PDB file of N, CA and C in Angstrom:
ATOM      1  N   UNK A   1     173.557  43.398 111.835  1.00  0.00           N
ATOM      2  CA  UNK A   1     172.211  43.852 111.923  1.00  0.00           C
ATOM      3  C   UNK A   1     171.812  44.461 110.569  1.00  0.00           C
ATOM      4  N   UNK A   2     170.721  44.348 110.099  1.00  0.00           N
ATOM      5  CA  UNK A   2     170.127  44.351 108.992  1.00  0.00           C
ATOM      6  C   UNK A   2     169.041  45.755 108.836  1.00  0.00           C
ATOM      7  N   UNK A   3     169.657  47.066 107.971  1.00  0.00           N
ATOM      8  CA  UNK A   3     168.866  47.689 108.299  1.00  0.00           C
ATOM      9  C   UNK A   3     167.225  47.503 107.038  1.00  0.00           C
ATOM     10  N   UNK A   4     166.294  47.894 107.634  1.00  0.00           N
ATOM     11  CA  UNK A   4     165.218  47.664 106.688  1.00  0.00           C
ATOM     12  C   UNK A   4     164.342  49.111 106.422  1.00  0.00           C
ATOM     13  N   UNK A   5     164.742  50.261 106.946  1.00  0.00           N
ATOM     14  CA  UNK A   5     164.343  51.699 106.733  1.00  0.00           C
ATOM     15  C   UNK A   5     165.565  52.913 106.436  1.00  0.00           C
ATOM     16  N   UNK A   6     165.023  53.790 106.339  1.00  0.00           N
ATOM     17  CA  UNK A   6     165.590  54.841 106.102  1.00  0.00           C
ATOM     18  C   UNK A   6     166.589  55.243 107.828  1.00  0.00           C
ATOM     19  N   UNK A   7     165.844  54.696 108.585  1.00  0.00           N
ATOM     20  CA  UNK A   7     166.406  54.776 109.755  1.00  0.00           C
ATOM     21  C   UNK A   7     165.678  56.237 110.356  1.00  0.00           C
ATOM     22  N   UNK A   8     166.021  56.415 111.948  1.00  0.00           N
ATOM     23  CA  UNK A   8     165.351  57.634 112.420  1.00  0.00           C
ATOM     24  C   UNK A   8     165.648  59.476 111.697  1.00  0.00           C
ATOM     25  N   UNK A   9     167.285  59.290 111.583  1.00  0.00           N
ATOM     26  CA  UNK A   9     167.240  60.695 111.179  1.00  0.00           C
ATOM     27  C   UNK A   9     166.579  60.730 109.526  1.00  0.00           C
ATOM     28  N   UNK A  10     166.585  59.753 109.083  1.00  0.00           N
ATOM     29  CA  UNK A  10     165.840  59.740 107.638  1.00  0.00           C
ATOM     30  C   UNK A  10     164.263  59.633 107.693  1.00  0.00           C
ATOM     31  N   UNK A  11     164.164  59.331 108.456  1.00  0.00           N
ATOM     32  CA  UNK A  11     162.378  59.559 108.996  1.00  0.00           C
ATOM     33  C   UNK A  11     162.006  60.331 109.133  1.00  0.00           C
ATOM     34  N   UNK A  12     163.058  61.642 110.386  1.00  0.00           N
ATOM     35  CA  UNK A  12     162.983  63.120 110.751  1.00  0.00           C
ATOM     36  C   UNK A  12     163.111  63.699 109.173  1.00  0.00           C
ATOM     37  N   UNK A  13     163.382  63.359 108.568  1.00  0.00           N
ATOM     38  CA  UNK A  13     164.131  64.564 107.574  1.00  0.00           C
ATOM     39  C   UNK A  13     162.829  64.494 106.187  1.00  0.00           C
ATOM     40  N   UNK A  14     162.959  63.113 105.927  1.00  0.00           N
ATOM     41  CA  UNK A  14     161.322  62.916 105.148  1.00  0.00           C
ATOM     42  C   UNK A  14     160.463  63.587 105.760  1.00  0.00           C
ATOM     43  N   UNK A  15     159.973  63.733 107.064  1.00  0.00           N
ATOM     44  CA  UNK A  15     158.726  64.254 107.993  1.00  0.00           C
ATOM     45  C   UNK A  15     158.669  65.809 107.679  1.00  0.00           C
ATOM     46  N   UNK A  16     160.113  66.460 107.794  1.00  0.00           N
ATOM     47  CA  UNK A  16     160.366  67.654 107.737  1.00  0.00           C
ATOM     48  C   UNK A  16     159.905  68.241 106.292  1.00  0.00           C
ATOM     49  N   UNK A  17     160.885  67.368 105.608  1.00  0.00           N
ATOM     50  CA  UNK A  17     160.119  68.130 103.794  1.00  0.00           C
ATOM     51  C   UNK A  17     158.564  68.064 103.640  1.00  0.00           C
ATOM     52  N   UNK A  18     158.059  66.924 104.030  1.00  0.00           N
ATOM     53  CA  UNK A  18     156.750  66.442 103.692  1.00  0.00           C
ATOM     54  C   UNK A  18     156.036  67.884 104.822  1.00  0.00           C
ATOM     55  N   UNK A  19     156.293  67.835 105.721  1.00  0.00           N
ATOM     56  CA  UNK A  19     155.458  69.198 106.458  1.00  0.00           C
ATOM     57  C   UNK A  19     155.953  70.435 105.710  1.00  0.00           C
ATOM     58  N   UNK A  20     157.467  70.723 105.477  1.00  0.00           N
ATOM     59  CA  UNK A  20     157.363  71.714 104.617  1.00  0.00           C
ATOM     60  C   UNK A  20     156.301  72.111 103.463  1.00  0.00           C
ATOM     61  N   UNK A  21     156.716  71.122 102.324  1.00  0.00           N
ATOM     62  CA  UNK A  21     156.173  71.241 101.272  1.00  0.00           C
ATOM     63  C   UNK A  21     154.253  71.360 101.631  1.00  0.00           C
ATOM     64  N   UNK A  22     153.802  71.219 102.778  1.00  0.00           N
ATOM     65  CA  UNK A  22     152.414  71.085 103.186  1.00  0.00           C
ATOM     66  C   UNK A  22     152.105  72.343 103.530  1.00  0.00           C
ATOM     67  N   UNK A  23     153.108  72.892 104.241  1.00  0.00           N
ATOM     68  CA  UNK A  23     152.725  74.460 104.411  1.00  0.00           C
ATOM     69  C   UNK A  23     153.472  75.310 103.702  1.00  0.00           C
ATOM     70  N   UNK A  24     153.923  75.053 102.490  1.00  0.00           N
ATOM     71  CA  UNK A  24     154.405  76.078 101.472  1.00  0.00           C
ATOM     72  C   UNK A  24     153.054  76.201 100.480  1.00  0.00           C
ATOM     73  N   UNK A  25     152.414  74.805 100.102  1.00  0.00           N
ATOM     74  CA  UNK A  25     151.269  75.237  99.646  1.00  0.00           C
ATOM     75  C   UNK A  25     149.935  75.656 100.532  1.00  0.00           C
ATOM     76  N   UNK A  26     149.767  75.592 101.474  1.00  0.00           N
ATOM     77  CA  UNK A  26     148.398  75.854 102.278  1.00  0.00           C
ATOM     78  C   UNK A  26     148.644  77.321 102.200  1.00  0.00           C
ATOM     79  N   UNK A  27     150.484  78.214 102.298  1.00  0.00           N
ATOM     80  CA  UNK A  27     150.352  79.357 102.592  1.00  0.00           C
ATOM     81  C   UNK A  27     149.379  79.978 100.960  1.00  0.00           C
ATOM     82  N   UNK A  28     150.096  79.467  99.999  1.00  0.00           N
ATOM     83  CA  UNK A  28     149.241  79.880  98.400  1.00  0.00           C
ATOM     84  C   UNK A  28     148.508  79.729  98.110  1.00  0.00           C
ATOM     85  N   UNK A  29     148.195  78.391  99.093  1.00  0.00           N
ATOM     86  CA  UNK A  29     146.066  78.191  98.477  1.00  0.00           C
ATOM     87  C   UNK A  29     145.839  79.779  99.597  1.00  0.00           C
ATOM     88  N   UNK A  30     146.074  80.534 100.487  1.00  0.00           N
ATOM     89  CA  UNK A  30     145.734  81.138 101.486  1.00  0.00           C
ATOM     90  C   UNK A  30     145.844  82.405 101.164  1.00  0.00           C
ATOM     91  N   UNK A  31     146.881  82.272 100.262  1.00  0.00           N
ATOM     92  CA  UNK A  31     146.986  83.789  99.339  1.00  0.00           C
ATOM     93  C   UNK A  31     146.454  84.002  98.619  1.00  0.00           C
ATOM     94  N   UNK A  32     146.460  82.522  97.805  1.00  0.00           N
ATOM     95  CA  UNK A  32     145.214  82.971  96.797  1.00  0.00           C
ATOM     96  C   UNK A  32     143.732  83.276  97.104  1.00  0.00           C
ATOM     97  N   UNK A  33     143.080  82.428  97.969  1.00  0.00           N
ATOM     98  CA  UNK A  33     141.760  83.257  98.727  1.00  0.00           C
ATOM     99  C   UNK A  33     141.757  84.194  98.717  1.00  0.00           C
ATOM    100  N   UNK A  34     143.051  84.944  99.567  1.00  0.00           N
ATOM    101  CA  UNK A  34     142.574  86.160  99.737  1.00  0.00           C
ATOM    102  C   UNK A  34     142.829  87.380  99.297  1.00  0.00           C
ATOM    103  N   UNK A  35     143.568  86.784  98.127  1.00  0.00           N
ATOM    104  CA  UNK A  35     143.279  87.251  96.347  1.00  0.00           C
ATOM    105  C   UNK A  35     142.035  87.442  96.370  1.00  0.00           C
ATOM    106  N   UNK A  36     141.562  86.598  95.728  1.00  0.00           N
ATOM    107  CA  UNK A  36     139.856  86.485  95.302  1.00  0.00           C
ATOM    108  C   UNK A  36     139.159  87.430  96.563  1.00  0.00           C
ATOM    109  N   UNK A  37     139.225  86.719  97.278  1.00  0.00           N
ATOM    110  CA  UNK A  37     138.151  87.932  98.344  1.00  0.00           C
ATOM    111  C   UNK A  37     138.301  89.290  98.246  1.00  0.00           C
ATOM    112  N   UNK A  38     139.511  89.728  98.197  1.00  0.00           N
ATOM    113  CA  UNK A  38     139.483  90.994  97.943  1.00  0.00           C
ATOM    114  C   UNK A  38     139.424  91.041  96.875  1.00  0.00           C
ATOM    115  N   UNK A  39     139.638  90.664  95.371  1.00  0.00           N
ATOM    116  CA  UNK A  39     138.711  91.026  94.073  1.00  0.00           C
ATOM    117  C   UNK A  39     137.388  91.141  94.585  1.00  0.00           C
ATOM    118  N   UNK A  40     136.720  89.945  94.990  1.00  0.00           N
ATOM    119  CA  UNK A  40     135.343  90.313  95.094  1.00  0.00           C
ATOM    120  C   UNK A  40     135.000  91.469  95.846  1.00  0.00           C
ATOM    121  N   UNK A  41     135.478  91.835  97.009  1.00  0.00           N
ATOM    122  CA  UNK A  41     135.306  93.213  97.955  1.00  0.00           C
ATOM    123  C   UNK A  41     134.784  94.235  96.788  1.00  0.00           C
ATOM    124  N   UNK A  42     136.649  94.393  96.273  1.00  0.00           N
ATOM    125  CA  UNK A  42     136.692  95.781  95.332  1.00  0.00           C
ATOM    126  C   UNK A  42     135.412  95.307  94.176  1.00  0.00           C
ATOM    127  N   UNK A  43     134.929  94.745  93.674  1.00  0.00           N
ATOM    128  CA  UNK A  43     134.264  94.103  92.999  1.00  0.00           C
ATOM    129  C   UNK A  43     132.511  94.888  93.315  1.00  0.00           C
ATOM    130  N   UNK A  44     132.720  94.551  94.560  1.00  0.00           N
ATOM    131  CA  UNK A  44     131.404  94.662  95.226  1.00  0.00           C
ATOM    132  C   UNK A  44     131.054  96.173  95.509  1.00  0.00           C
ATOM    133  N   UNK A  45     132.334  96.603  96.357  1.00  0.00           N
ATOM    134  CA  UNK A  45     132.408  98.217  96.196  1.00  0.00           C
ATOM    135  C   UNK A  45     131.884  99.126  95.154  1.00  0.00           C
ATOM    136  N   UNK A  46     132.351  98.533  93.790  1.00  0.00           N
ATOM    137  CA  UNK A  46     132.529  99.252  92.913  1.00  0.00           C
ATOM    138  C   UNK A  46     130.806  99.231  92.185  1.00  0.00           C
ATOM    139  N   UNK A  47     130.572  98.266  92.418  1.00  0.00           N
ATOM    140  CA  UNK A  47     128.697  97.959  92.674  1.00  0.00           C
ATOM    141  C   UNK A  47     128.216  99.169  92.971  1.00  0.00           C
ATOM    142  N   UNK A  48     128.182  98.925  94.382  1.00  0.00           N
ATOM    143  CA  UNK A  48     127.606  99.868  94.950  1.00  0.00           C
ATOM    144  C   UNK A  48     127.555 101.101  95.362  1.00  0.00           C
ATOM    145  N   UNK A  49     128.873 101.264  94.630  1.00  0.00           N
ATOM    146  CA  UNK A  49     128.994 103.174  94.143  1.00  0.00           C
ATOM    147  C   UNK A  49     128.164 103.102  92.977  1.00  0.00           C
ATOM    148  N   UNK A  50     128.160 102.947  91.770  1.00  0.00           N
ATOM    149  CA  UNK A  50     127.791 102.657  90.734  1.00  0.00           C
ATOM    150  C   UNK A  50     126.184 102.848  90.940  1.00  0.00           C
ATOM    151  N   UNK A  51     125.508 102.207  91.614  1.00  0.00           N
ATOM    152  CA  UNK A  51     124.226 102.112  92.424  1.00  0.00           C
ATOM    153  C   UNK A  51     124.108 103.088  92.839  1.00  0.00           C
ATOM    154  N   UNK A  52     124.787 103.933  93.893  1.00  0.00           N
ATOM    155  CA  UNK A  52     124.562 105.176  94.616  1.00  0.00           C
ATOM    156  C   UNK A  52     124.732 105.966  93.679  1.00  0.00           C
ATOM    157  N   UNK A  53     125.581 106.090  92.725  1.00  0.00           N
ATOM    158  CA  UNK A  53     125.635 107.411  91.934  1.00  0.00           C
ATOM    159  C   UNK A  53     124.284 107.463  91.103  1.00  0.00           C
ATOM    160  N   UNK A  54     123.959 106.131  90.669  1.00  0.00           N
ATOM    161  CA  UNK A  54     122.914 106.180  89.888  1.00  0.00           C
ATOM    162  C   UNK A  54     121.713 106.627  90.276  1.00  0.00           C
ATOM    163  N   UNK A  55     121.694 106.862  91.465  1.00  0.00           N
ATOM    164  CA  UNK A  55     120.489 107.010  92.835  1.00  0.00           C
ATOM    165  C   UNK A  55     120.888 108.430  92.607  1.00  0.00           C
ATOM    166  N   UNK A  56     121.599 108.652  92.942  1.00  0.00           N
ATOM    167  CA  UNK A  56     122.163 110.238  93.471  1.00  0.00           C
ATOM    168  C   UNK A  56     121.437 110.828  91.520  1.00  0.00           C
ATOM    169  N   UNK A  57     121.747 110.411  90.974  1.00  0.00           N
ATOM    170  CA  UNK A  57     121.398 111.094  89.737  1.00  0.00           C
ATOM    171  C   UNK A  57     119.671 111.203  89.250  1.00  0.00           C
ATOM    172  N   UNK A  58     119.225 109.971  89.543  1.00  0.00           N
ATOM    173  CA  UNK A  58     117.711 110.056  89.590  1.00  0.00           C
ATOM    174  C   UNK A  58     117.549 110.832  90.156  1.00  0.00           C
ATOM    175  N   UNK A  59     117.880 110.717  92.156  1.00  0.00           N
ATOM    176  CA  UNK A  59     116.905 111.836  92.495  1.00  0.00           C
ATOM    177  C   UNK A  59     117.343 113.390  92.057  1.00  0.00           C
ATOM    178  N   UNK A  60     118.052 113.811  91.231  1.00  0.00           N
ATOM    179  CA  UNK A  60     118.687 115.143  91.063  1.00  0.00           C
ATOM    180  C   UNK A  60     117.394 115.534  89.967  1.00  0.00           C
ATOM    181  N   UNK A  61     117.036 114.177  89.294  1.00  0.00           N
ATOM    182  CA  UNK A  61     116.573 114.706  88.159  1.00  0.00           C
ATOM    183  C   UNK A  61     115.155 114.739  88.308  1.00  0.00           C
ATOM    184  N   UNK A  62     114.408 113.978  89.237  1.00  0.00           N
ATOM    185  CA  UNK A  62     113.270 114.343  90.107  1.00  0.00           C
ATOM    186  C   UNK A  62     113.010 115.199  90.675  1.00  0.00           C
ATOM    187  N   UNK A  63     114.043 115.824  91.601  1.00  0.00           N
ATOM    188  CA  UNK A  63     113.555 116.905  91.853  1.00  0.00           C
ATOM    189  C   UNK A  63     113.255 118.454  91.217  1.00  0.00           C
ATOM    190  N   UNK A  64     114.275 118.106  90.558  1.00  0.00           N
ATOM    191  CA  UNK A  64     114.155 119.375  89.455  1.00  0.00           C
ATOM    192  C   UNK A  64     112.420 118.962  88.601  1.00  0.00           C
ATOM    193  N   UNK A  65     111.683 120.232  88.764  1.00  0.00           N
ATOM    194  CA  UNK A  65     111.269 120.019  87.262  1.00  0.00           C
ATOM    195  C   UNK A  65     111.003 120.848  86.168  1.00  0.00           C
ATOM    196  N   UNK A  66     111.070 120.073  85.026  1.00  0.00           N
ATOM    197  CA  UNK A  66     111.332 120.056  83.940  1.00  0.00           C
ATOM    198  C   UNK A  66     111.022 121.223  83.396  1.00  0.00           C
ATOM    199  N   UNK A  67     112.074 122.288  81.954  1.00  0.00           N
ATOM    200  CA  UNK A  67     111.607 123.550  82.020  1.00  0.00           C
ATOM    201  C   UNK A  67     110.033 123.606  80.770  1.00  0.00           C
ATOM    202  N   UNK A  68     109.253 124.451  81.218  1.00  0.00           N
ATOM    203  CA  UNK A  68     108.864 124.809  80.188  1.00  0.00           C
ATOM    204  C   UNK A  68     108.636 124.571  79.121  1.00  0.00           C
ATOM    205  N   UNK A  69     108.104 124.062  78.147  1.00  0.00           N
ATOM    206  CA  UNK A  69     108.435 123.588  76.366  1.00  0.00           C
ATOM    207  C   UNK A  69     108.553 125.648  76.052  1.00  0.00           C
ATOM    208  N   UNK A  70     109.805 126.042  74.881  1.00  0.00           N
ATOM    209  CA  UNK A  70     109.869 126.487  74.698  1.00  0.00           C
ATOM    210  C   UNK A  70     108.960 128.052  73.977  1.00  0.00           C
ATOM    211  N   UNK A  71     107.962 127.272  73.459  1.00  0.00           N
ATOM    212  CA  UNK A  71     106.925 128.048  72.855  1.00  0.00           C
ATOM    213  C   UNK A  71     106.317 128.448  73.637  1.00  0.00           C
ATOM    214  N   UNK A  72     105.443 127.648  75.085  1.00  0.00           N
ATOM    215  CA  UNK A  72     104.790 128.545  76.075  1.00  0.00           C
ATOM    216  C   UNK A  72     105.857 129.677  76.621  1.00  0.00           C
ATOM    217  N   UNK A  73     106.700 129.812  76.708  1.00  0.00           N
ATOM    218  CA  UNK A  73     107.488 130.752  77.035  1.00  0.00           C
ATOM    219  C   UNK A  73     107.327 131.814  76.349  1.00  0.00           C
ATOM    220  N   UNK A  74     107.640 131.776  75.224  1.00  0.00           N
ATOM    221  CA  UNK A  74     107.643 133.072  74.371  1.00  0.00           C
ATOM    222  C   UNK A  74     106.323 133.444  74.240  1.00  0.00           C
ATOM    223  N   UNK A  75     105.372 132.687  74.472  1.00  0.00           N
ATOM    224  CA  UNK A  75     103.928 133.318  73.784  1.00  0.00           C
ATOM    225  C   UNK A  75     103.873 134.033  75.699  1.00  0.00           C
ATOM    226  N   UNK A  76     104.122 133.454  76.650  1.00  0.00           N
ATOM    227  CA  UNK A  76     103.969 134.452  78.297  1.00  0.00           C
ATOM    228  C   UNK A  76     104.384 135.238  77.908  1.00  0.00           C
ATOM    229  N   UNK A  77     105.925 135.686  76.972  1.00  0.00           N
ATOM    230  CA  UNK A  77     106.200 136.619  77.229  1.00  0.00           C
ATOM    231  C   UNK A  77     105.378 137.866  76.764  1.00  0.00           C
ATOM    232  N   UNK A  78     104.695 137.246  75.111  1.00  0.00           N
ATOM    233  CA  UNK A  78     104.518 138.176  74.140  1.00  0.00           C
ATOM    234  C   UNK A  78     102.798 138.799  75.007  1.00  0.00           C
ATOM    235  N   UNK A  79     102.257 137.479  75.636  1.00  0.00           N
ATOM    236  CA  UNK A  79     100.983 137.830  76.404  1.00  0.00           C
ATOM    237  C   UNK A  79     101.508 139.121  77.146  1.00  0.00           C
ATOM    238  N   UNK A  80     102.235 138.896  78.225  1.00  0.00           N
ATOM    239  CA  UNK A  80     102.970 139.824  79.131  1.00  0.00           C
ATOM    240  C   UNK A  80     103.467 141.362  78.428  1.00  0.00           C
ATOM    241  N   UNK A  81     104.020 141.144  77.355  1.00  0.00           N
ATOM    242  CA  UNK A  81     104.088 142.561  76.274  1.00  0.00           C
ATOM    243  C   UNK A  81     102.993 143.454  75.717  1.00  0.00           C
ATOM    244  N   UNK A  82     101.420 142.403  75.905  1.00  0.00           N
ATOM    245  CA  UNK A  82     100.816 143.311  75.235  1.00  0.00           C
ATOM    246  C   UNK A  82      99.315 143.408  76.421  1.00  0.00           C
ATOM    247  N   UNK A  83      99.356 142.724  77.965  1.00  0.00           N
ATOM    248  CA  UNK A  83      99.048 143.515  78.699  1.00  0.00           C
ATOM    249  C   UNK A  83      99.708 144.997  79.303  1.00  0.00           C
ATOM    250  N   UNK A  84     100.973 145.292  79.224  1.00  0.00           N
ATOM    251  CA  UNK A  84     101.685 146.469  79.326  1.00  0.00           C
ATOM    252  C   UNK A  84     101.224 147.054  78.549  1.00  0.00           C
ATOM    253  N   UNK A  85     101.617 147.125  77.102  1.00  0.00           N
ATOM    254  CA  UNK A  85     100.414 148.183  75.822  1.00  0.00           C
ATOM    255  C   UNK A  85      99.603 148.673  76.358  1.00  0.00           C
ATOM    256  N   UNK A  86      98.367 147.287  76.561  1.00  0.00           N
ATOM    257  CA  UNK A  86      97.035 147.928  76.951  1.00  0.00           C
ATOM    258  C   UNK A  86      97.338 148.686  77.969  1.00  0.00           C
ATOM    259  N   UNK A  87      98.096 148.588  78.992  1.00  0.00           N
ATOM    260  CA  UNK A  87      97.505 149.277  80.075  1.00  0.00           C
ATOM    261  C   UNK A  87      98.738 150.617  80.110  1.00  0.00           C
ATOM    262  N   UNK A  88      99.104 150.734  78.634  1.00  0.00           N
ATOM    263  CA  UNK A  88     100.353 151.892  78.332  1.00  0.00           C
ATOM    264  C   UNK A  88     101.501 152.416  78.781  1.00  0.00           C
ATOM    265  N   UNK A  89     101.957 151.592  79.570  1.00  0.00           N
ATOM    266  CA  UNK A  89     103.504 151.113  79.643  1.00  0.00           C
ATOM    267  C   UNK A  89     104.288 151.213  78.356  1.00  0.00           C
ATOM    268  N   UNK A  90     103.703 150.355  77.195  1.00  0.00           N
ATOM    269  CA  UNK A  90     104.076 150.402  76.204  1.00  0.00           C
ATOM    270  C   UNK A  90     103.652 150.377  74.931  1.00  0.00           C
ATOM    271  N   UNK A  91     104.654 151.608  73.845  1.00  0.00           N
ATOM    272  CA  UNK A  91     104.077 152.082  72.973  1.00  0.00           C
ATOM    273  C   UNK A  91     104.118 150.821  71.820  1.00  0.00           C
ATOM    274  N   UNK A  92     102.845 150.934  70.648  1.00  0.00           N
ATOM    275  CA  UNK A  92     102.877 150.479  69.498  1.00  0.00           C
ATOM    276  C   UNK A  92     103.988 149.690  68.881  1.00  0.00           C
ATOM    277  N   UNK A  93     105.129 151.029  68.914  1.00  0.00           N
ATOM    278  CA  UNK A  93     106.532 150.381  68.315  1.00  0.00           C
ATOM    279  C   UNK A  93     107.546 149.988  69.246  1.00  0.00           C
ATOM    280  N   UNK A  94     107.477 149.662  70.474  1.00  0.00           N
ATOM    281  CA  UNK A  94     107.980 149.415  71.118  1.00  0.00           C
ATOM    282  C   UNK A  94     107.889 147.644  71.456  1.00  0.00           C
ATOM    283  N   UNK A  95     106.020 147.647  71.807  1.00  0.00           N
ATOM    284  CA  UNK A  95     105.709 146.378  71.594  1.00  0.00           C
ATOM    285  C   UNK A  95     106.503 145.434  70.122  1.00  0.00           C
ATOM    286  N   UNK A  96     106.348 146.009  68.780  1.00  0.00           N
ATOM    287  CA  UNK A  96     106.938 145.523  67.826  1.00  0.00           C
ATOM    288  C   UNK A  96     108.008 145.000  67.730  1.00  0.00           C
ATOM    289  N   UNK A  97     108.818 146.196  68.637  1.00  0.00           N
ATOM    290  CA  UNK A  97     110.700 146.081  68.634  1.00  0.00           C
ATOM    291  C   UNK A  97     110.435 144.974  69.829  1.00  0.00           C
ATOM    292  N   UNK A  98     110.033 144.511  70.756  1.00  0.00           N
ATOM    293  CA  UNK A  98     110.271 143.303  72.031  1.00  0.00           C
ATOM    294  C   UNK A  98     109.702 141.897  71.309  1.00  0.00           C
ATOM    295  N   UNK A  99     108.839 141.849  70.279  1.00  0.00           N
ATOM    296  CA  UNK A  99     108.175 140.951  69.761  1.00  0.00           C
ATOM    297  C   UNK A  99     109.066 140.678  68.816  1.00  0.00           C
ATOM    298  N   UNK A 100     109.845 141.387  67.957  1.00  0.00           N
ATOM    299  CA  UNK A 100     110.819 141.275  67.330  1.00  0.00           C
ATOM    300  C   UNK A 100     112.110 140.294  67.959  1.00  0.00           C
ATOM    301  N   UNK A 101     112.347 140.853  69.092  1.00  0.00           N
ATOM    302  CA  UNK A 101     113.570 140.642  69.877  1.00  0.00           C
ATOM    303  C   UNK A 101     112.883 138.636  70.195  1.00  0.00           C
ATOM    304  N   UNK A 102     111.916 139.143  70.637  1.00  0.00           N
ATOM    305  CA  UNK A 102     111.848 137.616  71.267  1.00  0.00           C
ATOM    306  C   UNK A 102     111.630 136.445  70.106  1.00  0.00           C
ATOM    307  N   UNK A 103     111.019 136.922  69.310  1.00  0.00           N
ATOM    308  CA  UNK A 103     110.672 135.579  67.490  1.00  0.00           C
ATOM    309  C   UNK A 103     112.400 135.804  67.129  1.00  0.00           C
ATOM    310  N   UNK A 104     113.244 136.671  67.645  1.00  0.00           N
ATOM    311  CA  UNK A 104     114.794 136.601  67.065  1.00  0.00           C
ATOM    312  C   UNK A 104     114.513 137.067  65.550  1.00  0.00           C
ATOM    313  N   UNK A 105     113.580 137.908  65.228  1.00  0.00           N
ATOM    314  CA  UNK A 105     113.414 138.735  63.787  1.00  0.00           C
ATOM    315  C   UNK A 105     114.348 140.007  64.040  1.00  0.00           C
ATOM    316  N   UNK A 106     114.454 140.284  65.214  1.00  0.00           N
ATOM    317  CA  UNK A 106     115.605 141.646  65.355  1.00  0.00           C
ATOM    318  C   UNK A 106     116.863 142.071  65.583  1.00  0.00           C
TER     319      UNK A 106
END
Protein backbone atom coordinates (compact mmCIF):
# COMPACT_ATOMS: atom_id res chain seq x y z
CA UNK A 1 0.00 0.00 0.00
CA UNK A 2 1.17 3.25 -1.13
CA UNK A 3 1.21 6.00 1.24
CA UNK A 4 0.37 9.51 -0.45
CA UNK A 5 0.08 11.92 2.89
CA UNK A 6 1.53 12.69 5.91
CA UNK A 7 -0.95 10.22 7.24
CA UNK A 8 -3.53 10.92 10.28
CA UNK A 9 -1.22 11.49 13.25
CA UNK A 10 0.75 13.89 10.85
CA UNK A 11 -2.38 15.70 9.99
CA UNK A 12 -3.21 15.93 13.91
CA UNK A 13 0.12 17.32 14.60
CA UNK A 14 0.32 19.90 11.47
CA UNK A 15 -3.41 20.99 12.71
CA UNK A 16 -2.02 21.40 16.20
CA UNK A 17 1.05 23.78 15.34
CA UNK A 18 -0.96 25.59 12.71
CA UNK A 19 -3.77 26.36 15.61
CA UNK A 20 -1.00 26.99 17.91
CA UNK A 21 0.97 29.35 16.08
CA UNK A 22 -2.79 31.11 15.31
CA UNK A 23 -3.38 31.75 18.81
CA UNK A 24 0.08 32.69 19.90
CA UNK A 25 -0.34 35.57 17.57
CA UNK A 26 -4.11 36.65 18.01
CA UNK A 27 -2.98 36.58 21.87
CA UNK A 28 -0.22 39.75 20.69
CA UNK A 29 -2.26 41.33 18.18
CA UNK A 30 -4.69 41.35 21.63
CA UNK A 31 -2.05 42.68 23.75
CA UNK A 32 -1.09 44.91 21.67
CA UNK A 33 -4.66 46.63 21.40
CA UNK A 34 -4.80 46.80 24.57
CA UNK A 35 -1.58 48.46 24.74
CA UNK A 36 -2.80 51.19 22.63
CA UNK A 37 -6.16 51.56 24.31
CA UNK A 38 -4.85 52.13 27.35
CA UNK A 39 -2.18 54.67 25.95
CA UNK A 40 -5.03 56.34 24.53
CA UNK A 41 -7.17 56.20 28.00
CA UNK A 42 -4.07 57.62 29.94
CA UNK A 43 -3.73 59.87 26.94
CA UNK A 44 -7.16 61.11 27.20
CA UNK A 45 -7.13 61.44 31.00
CA UNK A 46 -4.34 63.47 30.96
CA UNK A 47 -6.48 65.86 28.49
CA UNK A 48 -8.83 66.37 30.55
CA UNK A 49 -7.15 67.20 33.71
CA UNK A 50 -5.14 69.58 31.81
CA UNK A 51 -8.63 71.14 30.69
CA UNK A 52 -10.00 71.13 34.22
CA UNK A 53 -7.06 72.67 35.74
CA UNK A 54 -7.09 75.18 33.13
CA UNK A 55 -10.84 75.86 34.00
CA UNK A 56 -10.16 75.72 37.62
CA UNK A 57 -7.54 78.55 36.99
CA UNK A 58 -9.65 80.91 34.83
CA UNK A 59 -12.35 80.82 37.06
CA UNK A 60 -9.93 81.68 40.15
CA UNK A 61 -8.86 84.52 38.19
CA UNK A 62 -12.39 85.83 37.39
CA UNK A 63 -13.47 85.87 40.32
CA UNK A 64 -11.02 87.72 41.98
CA UNK A 65 -10.90 91.25 40.96
CA UNK A 66 -8.18 92.90 39.99
CA UNK A 67 -6.24 95.20 42.62
CA UNK A 68 -6.29 98.72 42.30
CA UNK A 69 -3.54 100.43 39.89
CA UNK A 70 -1.16 101.48 42.44
CA UNK A 71 -1.30 105.28 42.32
CA UNK A 72 -5.12 105.46 43.06
CA UNK A 73 -4.17 103.95 46.21
CA UNK A 74 -1.78 106.20 47.52
CA UNK A 75 -3.47 109.36 46.36
CA UNK A 76 -7.01 107.56 48.77
CA UNK A 77 -4.70 107.39 51.10
CA UNK A 78 -3.09 110.89 51.01
CA UNK A 79 -7.02 112.22 50.25
CA UNK A 80 -7.92 110.24 53.51
CA UNK A 81 -4.78 112.06 55.45
CA UNK A 82 -5.81 115.35 54.75
CA UNK A 83 -9.63 115.00 55.42
CA UNK A 84 -8.40 114.03 59.11
CA UNK A 85 -6.21 117.49 59.16
CA UNK A 86 -9.12 119.32 58.19
CA UNK A 87 -11.27 117.99 60.50
CA UNK A 88 -8.03 117.91 63.23
CA UNK A 89 -7.29 114.56 63.95
CA UNK A 90 -4.22 115.56 62.44
CA UNK A 91 -1.50 117.93 62.96
CA UNK A 92 0.49 119.87 60.07
CA UNK A 93 3.59 117.71 60.80
CA UNK A 94 2.11 114.79 61.26
CA UNK A 95 0.20 114.90 57.95
CA UNK A 96 3.90 115.51 56.43
CA UNK A 97 5.49 112.56 58.39
CA UNK A 98 2.32 109.94 56.81
CA UNK A 99 2.77 111.60 53.33
CA UNK A 100 6.30 111.01 53.72
CA UNK A 101 5.82 107.40 54.83
CA UNK A 102 3.49 106.65 51.99
CA UNK A 103 5.72 108.53 48.63
CA UNK A 104 8.55 106.13 50.74
CA UNK A 105 10.52 109.75 51.20
CA UNK A 106 10.73 108.61 54.99
Amino acid sequence: MARRGPGLLGAAARTAVVAGTATAVSGRVRAHQADRAAEQQAAEQYEAQQRYLAQQEYQAQQSQPPPPPPSERVVDQLERLVRLRDQGVLTDAELAAQKARILGEG
